[in-house]
CSV table of C-alpha atoms in Angstrom, one decimal:
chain,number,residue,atom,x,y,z
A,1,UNK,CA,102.7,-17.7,-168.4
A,2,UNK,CA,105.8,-18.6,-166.9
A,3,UNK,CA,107.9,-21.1,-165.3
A,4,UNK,CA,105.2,-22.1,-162.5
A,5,UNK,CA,102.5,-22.4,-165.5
A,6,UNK,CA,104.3,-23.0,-169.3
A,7,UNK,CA,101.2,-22.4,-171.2
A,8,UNK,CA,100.5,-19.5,-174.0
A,9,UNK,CA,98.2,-16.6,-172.6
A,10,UNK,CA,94.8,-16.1,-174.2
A,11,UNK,CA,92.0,-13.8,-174.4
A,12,UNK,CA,90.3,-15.2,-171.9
A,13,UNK,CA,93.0,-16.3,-169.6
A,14,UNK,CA,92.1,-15.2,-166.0
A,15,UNK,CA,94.6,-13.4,-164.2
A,16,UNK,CA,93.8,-12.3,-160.0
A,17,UNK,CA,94.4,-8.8,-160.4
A,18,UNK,CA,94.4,-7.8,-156.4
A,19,UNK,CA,94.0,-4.6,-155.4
A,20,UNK,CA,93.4,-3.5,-159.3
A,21,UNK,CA,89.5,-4.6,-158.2
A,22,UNK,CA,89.2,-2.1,-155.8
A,23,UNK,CA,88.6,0.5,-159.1
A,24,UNK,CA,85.1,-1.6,-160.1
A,25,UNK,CA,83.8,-1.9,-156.5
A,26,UNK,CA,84.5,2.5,-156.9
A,27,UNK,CA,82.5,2.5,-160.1
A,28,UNK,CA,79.5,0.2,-158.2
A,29,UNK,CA,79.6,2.9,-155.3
A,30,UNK,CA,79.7,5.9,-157.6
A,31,UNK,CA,77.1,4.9,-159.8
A,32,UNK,CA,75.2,4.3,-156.5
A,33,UNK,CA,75.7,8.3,-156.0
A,34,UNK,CA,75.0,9.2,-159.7
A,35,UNK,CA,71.7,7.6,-159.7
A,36,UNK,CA,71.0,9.4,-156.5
A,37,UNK,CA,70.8,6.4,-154.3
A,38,UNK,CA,73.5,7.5,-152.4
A,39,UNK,CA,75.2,10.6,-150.8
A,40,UNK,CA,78.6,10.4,-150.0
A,41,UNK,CA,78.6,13.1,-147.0
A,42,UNK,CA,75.4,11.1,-145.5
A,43,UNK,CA,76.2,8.2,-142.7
A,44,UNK,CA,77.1,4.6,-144.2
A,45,UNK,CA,74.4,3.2,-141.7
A,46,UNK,CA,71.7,5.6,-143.6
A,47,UNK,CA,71.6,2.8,-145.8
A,48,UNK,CA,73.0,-0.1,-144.0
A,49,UNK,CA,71.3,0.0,-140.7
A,50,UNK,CA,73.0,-2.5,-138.9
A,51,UNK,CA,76.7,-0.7,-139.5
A,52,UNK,CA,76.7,1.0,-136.0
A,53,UNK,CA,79.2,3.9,-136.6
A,54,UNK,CA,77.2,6.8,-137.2
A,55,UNK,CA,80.0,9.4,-138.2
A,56,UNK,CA,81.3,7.3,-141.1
A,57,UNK,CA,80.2,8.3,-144.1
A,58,UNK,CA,80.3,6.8,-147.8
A,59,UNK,CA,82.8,9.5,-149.0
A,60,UNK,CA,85.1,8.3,-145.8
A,61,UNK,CA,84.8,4.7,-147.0
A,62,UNK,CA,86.2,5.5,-150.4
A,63,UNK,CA,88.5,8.1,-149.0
A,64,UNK,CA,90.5,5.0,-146.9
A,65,UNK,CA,89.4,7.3,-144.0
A,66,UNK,CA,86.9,5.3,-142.3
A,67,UNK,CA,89.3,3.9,-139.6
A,68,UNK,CA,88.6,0.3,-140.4
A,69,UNK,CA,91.8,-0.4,-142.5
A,70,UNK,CA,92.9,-3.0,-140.0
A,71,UNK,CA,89.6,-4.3,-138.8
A,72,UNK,CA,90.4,-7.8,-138.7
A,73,UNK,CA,88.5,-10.5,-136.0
A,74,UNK,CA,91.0,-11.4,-133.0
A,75,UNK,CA,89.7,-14.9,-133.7
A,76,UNK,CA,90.5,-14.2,-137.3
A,77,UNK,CA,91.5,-17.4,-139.4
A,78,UNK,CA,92.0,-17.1,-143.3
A,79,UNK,CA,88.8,-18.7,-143.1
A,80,UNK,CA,87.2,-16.2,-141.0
A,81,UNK,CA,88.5,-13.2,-143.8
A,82,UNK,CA,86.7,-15.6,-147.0
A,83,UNK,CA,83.6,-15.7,-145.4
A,84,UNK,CA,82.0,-12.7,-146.6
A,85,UNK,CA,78.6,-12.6,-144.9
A,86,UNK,CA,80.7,-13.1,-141.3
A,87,UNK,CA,83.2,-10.0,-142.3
A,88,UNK,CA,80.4,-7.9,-143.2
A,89,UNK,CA,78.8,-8.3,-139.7
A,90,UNK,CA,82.2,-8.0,-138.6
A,91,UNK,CA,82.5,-4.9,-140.0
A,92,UNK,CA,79.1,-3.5,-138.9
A,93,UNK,CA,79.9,-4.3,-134.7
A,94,UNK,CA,83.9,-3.3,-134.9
A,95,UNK,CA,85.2,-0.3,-133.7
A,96,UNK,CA,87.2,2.1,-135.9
A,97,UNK,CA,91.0,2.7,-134.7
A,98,UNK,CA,90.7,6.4,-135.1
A,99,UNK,CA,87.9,8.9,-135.5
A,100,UNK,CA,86.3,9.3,-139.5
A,101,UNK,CA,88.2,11.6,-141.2
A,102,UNK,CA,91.2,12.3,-139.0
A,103,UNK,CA,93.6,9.7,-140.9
A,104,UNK,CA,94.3,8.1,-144.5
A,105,UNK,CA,94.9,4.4,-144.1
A,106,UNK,CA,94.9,2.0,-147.1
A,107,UNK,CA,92.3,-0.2,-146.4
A,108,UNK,CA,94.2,-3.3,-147.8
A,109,UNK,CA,91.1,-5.8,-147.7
A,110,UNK,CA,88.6,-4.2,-145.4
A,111,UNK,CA,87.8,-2.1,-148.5
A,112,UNK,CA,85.8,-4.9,-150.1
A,113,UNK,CA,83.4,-5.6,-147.1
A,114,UNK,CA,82.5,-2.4,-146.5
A,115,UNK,CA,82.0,-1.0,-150.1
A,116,UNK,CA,80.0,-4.2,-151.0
A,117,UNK,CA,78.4,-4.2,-147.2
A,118,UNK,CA,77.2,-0.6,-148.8
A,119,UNK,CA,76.0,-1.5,-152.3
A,120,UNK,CA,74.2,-5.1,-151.0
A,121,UNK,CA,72.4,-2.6,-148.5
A,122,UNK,CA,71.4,0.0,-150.8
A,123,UNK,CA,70.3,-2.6,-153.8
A,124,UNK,CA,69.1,-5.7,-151.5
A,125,UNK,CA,70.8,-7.6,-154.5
A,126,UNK,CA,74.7,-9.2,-154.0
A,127,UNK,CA,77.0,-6.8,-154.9
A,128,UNK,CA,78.7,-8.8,-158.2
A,129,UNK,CA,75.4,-9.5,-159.6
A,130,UNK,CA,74.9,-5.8,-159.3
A,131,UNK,CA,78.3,-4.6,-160.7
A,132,UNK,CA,77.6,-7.4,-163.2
A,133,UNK,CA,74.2,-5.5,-164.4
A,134,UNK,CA,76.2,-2.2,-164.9
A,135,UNK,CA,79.5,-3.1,-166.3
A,136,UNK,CA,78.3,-5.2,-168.7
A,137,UNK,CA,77.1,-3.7,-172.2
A,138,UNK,CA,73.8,-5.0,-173.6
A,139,UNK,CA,74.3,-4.3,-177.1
A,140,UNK,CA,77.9,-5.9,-177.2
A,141,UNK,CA,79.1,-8.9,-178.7
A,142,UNK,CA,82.4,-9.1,-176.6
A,143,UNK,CA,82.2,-11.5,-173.4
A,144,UNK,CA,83.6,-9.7,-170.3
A,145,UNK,CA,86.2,-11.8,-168.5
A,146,UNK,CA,85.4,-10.2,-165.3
A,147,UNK,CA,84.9,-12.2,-162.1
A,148,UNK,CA,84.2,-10.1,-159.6
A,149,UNK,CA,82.4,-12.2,-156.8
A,150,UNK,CA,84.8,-15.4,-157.0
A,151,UNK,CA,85.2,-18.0,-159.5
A,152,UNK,CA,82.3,-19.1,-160.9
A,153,UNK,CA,82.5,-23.7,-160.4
A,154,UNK,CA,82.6,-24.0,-163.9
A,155,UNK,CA,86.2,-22.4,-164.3
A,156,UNK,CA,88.9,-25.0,-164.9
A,157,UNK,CA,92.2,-24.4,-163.2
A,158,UNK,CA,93.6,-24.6,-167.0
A,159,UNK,CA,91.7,-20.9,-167.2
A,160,UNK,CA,93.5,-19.5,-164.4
A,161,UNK,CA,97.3,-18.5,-164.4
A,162,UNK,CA,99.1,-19.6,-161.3
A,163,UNK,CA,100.7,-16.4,-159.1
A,164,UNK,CA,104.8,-17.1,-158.4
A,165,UNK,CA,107.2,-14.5,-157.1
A,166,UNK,CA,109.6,-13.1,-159.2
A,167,UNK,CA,113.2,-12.3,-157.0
A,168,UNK,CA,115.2,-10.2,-159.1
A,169,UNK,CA,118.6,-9.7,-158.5
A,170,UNK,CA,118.3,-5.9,-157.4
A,171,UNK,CA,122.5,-5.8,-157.4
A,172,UNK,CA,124.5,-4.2,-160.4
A,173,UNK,CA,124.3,-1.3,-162.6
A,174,UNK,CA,121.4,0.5,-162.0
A,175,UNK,CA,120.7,4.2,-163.3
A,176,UNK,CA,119.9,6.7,-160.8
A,177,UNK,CA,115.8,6.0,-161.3
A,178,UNK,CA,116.3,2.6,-160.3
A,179,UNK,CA,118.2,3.7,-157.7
A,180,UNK,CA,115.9,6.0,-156.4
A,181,UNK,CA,113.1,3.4,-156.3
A,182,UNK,CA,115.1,1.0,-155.2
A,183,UNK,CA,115.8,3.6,-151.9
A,184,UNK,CA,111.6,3.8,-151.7
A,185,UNK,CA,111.2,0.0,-151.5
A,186,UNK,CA,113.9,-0.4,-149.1
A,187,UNK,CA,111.8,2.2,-146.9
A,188,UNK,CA,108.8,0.8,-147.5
A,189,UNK,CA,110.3,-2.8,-146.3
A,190,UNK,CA,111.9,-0.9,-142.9
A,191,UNK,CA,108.0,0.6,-142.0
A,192,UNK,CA,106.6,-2.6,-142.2
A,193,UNK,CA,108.9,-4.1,-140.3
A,194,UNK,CA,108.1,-1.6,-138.0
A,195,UNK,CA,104.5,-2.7,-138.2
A,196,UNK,CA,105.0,-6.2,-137.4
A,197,UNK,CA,107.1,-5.2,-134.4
A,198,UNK,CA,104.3,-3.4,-133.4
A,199,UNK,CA,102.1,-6.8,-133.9
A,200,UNK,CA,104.8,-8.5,-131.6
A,201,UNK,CA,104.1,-6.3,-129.2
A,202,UNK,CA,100.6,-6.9,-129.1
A,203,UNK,CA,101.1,-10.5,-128.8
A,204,UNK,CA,103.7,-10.4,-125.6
A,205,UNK,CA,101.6,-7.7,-124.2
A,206,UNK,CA,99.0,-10.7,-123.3
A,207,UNK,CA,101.6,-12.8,-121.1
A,208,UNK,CA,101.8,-10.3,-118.9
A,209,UNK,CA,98.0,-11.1,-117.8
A,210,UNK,CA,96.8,-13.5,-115.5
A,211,UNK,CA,97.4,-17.1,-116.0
A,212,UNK,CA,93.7,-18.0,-116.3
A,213,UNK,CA,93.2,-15.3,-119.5
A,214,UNK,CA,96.5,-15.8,-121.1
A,215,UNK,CA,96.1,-19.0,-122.9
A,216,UNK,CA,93.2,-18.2,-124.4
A,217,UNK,CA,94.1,-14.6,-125.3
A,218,UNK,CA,97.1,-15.5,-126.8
A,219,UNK,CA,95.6,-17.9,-129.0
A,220,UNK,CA,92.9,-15.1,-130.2
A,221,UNK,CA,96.3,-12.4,-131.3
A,222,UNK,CA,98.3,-15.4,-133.6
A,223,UNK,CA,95.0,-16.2,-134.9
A,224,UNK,CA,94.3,-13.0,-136.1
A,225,UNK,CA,97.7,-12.3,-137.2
A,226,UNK,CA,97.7,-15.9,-139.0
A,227,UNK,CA,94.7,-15.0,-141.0
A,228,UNK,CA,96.0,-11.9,-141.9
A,229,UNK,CA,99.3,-12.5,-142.3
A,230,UNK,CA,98.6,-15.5,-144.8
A,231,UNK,CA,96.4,-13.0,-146.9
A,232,UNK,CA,99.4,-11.2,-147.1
A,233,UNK,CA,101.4,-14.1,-149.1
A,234,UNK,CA,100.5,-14.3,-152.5
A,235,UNK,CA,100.6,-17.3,-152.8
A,236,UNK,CA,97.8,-18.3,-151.2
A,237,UNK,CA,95.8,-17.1,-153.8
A,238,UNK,CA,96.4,-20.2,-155.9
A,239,UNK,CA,94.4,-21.8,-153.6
A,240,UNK,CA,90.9,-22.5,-155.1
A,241,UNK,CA,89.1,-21.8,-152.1
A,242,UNK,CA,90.5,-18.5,-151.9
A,243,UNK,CA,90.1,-17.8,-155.5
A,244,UNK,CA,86.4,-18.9,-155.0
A,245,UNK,CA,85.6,-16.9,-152.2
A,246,UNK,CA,84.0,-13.3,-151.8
A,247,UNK,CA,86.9,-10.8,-150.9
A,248,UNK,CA,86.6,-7.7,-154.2
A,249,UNK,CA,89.2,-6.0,-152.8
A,250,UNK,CA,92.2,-8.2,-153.4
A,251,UNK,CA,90.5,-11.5,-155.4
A,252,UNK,CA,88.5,-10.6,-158.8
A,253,UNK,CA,89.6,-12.3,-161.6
A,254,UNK,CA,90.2,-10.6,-165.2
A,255,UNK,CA,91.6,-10.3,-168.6
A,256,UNK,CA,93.7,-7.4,-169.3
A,257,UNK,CA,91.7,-6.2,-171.9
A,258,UNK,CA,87.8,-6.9,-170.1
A,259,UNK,CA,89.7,-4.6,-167.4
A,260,UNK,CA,90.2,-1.6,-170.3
A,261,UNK,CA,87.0,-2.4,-172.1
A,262,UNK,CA,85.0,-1.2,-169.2
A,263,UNK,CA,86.8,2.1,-168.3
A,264,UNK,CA,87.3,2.7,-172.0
A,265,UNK,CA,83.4,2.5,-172.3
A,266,UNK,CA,83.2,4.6,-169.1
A,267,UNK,CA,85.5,7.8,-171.2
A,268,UNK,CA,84.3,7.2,-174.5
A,269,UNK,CA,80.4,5.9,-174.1
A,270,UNK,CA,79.6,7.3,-170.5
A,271,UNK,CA,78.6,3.8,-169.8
A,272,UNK,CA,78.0,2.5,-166.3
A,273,UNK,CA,79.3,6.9,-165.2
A,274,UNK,CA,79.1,10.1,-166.4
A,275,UNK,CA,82.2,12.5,-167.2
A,276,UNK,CA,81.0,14.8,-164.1
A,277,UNK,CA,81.1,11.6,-161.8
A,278,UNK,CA,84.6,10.8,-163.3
A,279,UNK,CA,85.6,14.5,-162.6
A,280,UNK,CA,84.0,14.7,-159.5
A,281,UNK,CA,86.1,11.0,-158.0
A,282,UNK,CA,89.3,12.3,-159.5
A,283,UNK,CA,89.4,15.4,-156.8
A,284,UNK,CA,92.0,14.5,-153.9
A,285,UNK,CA,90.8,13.2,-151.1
A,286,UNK,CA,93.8,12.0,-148.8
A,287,UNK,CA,97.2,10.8,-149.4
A,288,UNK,CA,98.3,7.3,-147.4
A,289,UNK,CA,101.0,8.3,-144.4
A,290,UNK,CA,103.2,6.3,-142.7
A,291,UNK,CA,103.6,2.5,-142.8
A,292,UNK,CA,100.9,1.6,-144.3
A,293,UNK,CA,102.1,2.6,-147.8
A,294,UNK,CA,103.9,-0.6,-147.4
A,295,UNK,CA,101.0,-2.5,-148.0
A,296,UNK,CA,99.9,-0.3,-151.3
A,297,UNK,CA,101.2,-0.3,-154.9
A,298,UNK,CA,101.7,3.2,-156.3
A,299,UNK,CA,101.7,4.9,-152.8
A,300,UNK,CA,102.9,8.1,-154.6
A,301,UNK,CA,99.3,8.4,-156.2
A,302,UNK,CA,97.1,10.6,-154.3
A,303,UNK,CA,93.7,9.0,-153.4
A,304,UNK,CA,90.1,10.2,-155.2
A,305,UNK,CA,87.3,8.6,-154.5
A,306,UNK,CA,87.8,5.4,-154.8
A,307,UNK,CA,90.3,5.7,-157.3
A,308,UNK,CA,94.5,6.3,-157.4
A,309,UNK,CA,94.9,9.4,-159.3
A,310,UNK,CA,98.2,10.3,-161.2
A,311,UNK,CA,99.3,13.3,-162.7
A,312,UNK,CA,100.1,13.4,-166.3
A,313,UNK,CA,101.0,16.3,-169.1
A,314,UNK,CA,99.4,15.7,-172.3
A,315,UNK,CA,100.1,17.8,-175.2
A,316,UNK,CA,101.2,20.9,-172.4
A,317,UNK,CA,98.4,20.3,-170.2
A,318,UNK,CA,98.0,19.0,-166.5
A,319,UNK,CA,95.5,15.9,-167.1
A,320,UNK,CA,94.2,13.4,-164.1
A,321,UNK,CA,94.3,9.7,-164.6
A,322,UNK,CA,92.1,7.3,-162.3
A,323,UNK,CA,92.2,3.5,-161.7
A,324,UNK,CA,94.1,1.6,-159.7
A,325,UNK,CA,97.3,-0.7,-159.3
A,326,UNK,CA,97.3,-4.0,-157.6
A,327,UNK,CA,100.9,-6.4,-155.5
A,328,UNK,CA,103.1,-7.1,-158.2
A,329,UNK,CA,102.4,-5.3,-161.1
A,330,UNK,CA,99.1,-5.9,-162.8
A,331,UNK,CA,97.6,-2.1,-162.9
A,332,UNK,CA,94.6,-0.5,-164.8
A,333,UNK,CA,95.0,3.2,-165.6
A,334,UNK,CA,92.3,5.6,-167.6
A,335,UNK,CA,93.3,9.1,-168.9
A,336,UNK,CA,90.2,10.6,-170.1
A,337,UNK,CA,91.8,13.5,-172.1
A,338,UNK,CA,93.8,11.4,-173.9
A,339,UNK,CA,90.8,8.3,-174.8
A,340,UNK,CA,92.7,6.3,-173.1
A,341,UNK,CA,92.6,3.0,-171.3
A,342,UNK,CA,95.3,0.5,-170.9
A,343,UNK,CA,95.4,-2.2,-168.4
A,344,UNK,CA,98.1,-5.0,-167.3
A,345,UNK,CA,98.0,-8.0,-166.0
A,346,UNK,CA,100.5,-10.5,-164.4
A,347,UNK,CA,100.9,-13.7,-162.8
A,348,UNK,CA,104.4,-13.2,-162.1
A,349,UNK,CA,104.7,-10.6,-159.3
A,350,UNK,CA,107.9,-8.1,-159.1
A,351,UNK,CA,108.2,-5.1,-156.7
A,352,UNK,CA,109.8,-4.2,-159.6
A,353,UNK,CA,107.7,-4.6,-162.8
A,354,UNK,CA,110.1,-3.5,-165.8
A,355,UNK,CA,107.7,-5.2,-168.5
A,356,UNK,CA,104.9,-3.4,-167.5
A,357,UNK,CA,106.6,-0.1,-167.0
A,358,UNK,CA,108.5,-0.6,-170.5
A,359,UNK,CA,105.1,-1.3,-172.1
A,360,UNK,CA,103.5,1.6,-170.9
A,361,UNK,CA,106.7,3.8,-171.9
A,362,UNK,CA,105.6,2.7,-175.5
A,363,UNK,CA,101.7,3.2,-174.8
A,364,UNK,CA,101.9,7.0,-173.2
A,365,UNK,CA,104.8,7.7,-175.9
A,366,UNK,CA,102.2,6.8,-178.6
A,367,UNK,CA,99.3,9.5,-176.8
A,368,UNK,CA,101.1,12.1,-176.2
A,369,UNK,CA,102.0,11.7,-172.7
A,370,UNK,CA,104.5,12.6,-170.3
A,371,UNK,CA,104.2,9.9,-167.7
A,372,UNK,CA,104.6,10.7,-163.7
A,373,UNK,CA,106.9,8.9,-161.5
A,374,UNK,CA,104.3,7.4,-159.7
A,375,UNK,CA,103.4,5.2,-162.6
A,376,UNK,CA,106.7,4.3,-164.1
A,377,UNK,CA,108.5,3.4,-160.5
């Protein structure tokens, strides 16, 4: 496991797989639309009443077009972002940035309140109990090592491999597809930084007000950039209480292989969707502009529904993958033409990640398939 943890890995060693979640909060939505319990092109607050934006709809949630990517309280501490019932009424009373539809922002962590906001509505059940009853098989043996609604108590720490930053020496020899997405990163780091300029902005921008307003004010924007902000460090996940709380979009907890179990019995049993819902999420729906692709993994995937999509060629055909990848490496991708699920996990997080990309050299190799940049950056 590493330096920070020197233990062996095991089957059920639990890994925080970020952003990878966001791909089973998808499958609860989509199934939500398969059984006919949802439409994507109807209004979110058709089913959850209390949302008050009536021209977002389901298929803008998933689409990272709702305008709510940086819907964060101004009062917002990280405790504020771990409760989930308070960010789900958060999310029903704030107003969106832009109108629905107009933009694709990665919705870094407001994706998990609003697609579980959706399914709690729909099924009047909490929405890891639900995704629970669908992802799990009832005639198998094997025990899924999924977490999706935080850490159950019983979970010793021994279970859980601790996150630690890997700073690799980027210097040297490097052949002209490292350079290349070395170049990427390096733009990715300047539009952030153009990001939190903007944020420092926002903060000065309250001095100028009166005296009476501007303590008080003030206080509200570092708050809500603190809470934020230390989200953004991933370190704080070790942190049990952040590891225990409610946030799907950038906590669950999994084993590499629970992770392809469940999309391989999605391609190969049509368990929890169908191959038309598969087909139908894989379409394009937007692609991520601007600075927020700083804050997502794989920005060169074009977004489904729900779901990162790559292009592949498998045995001289165009093929579509869907899944998702997660900060530092861990990544679950499903090609359906090819029968094949493969998922990664890692505690030790590299913009980087040459172990995984060598690994899934071998895998694709193996199946027949010719592997887009977008996957093996």
């Amino acid at each position: 496991l590493g330096s920070a943890n020197p233990r062996p890995v095991t089957p059920s060693t639990l890994f925080n797989i970020f952003s990878v979640g966001k791909a089973y909060l998808t499958i609860g939505i989509l199934r939500l639309v398969q059984d006919g319990k949802v439409r994507l092109d109807e209004p979110v607050a058709t089913y959850w009443p209390e949302f008050g934006k009536k021209d977002i709809t389901v298929r803008h949630v998933l689409s990272h077009q709702s305008g709510l990517a940086n819907a964060m309280p101004r009062e917002g501490t990280l405790d504020t972002m771990l409760d989930w019932n308070g960010m789900k009424k958060f999310m029903e009373t704030t107003d969106a940035e832009h109108p629905a539809g107009q933009q694709t922002k990665y919705h870094y962590l407001s994706f998990a309140w609003l697609c579980g906001g959706i399914i709690e509505a729909v099924t009047k059940q909490p929405y890891d109990q639900y995704l629970k009853s669908i992802l799990t098989q009832s005639d198998g043996d094997d025990v899924l090592h999924l977490h999706t609604g935080g850490l159950p108590e019983e979970i010793e720490s021994d279970a859980l491999a601790v996150l630690s930053i890997v700073r690799s020496d980027l210097e040297g020899s490097m052949d002209a597809a490292a350079e290349a997405a070395k170049r990427e990163k390096m733009e990715k780091m300047k539009q952030l930084k153009a990001k939190q300029e903007a944020q420092s902005k926002e903060i000065e921008s309250v001095e100028s007000k009166d005296d009476k307003k501007e303590g008080e004010e003030h206080k509200q924007v570092l708050q809500k950039y603190k809470g934020r902000e230390q989200l953004m460090n991933p370190s704080v996940f070790n942190m049990r209480k952040v590891r225990d709380a409610k946030l799907p979009s950038a906590n669950m907890h999994a084993s590499a292989s629970s992770l392809a179990k469940v999309m391989d019995d999605i391609i190969t049993k049509e368990h929890a969707l169908t191959t038309d819902t598969i087909a139908m999420a894989q379409k394009q729906q937007g692609e991520v502009q601007g600075a927020e692709n700083a804050l997502l993994d794989d920005s060169s995937a074009f977004f489904g529904l729900g779901f990162q999509v790559h292009e592949f060629e498998h045995e001289g055909r165009k093929v579509f993958s869907f899944g998702h990848a997660g900060l530092g490496g861990s990544l679950v991708i499903c090609i359906p033409d090819a029968k094949l699920s493969v998922a990664f996990t890692t505690n030790q997080l590299s913009q980087n990640p040459a172990t995984r990309n060598t690994l899934l050299k071998i895998v694709f190799e193996e199946f027949n398939l010719k592997a887009p940049d977008s996957v093996l950056r």
